[in-house]
CSV table of C-alpha atoms in Angstrom, one decimal:
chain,number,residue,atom,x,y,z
A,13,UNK,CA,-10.6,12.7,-15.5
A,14,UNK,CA,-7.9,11.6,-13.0
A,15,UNK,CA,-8.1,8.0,-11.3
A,16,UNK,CA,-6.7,7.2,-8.0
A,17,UNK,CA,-6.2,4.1,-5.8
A,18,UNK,CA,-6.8,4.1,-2.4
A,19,UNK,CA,-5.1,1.5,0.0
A,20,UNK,CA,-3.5,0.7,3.6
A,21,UNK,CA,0.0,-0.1,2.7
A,22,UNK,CA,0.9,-3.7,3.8
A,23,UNK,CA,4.4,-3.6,6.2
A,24,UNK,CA,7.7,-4.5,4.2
A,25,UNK,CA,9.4,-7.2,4.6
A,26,UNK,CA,12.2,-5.6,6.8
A,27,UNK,CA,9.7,-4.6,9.5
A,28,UNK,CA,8.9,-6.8,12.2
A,29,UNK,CA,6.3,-4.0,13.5
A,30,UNK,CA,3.5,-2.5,12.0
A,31,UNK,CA,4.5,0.9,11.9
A,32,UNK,CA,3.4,3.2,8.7
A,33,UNK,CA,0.4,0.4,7.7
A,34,UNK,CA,-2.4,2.3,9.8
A,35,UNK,CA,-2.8,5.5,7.4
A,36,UNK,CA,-4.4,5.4,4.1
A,37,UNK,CA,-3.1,6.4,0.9
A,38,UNK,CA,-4.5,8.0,-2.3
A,39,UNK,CA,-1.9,7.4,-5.1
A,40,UNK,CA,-3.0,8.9,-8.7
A,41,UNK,CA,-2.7,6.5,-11.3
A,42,UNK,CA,-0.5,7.1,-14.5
A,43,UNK,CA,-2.4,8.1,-17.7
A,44,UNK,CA,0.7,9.0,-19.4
A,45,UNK,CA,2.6,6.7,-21.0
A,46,UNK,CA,5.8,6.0,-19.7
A,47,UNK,CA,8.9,6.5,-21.7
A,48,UNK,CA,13.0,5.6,-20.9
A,49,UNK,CA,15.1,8.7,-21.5
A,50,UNK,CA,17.9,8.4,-23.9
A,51,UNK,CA,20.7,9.8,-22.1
A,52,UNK,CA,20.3,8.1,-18.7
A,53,UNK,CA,18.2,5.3,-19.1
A,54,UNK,CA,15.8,6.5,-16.4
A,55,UNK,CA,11.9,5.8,-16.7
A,56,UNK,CA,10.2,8.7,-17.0
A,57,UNK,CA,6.6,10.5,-18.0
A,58,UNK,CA,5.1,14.0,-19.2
A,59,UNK,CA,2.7,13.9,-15.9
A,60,UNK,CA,3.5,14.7,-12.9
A,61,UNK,CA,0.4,13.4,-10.4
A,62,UNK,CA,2.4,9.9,-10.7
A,63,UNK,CA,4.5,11.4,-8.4
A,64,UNK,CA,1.8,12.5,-5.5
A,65,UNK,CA,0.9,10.2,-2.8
A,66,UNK,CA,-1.3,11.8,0.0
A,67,UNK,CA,-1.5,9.9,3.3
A,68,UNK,CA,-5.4,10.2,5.2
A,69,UNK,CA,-5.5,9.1,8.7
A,70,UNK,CA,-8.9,7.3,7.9
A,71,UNK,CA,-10.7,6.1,4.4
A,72,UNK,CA,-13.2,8.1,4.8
A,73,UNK,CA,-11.3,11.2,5.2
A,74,UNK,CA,-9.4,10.2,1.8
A,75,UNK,CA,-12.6,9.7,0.1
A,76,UNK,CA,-13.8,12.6,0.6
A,77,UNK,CA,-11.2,14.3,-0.4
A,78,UNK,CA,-11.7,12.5,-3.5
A,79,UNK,CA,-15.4,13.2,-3.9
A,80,UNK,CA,-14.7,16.9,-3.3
A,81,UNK,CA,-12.0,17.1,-6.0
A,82,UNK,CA,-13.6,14.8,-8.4
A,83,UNK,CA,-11.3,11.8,-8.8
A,84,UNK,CA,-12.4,8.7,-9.9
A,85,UNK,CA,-11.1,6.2,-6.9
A,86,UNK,CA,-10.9,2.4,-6.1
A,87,UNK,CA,-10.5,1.6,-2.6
A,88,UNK,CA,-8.5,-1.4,-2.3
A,89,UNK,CA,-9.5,-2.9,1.2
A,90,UNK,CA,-6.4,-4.7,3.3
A,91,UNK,CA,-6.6,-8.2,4.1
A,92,UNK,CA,-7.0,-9.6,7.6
A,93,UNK,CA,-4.2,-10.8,9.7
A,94,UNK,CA,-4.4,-15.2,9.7
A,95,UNK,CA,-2.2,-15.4,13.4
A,96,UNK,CA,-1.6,-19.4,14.0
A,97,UNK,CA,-1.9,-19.5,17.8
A,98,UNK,CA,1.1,-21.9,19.1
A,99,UNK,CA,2.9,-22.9,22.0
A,100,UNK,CA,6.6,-22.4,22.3
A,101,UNK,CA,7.0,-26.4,23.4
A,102,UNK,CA,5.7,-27.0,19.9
A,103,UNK,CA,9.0,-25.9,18.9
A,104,UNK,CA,10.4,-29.0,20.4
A,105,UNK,CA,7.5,-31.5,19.6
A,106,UNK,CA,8.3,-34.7,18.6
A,107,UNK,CA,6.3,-34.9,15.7
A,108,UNK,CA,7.6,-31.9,14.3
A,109,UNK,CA,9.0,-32.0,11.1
A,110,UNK,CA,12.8,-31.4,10.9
């Protein structure tokens, strides 16, 4: 039986937008072990669903793909944007700390 994870990937650090977080992805989990090859050094394993990442334009569309294949899946739900509402004159506040 296969296992997958399904998440909204968080932006990177070099974004300053939000582009690419608003699909959801189903990524298979690895079952095989993971071994370095000799000659190269490269990490590699005998399956080849580690590879496969599926992007869904909503969870529910990625869970039922899921349920119609049947993979196991854990949804992992994002976490909510804390925005700290300021004023740009707080930027020059005298009790800010320097």
């Amino acid at each position: 039986m296969t296992k997958a994870r399904i998440y909204q990937p968080a932006k990177t650090a070099m974004q300053s937008g939000r582009a690419k977080t608003k699909q959801w992805v189903l990524e298979y989990d690895t079952a095989d072990a993971r071994f370095v090859e000799p000659l190269m050094g490269w990490t590699g394993s005998q399956g080849t669903l580690s590879q496969l990442t599926l992007k869904f334009d909503t969870l529910d569309d990625a869970k039922a793909y899921a349920d119609k294949r049947g993979i196991d899946y854990e949804v992992e739900l994002p976490q909510e944007r804390r925005l700290a509402n300021r004023a740009y004159a707080d930027n020059f506040a005298y009790t800010r700390i320097r």
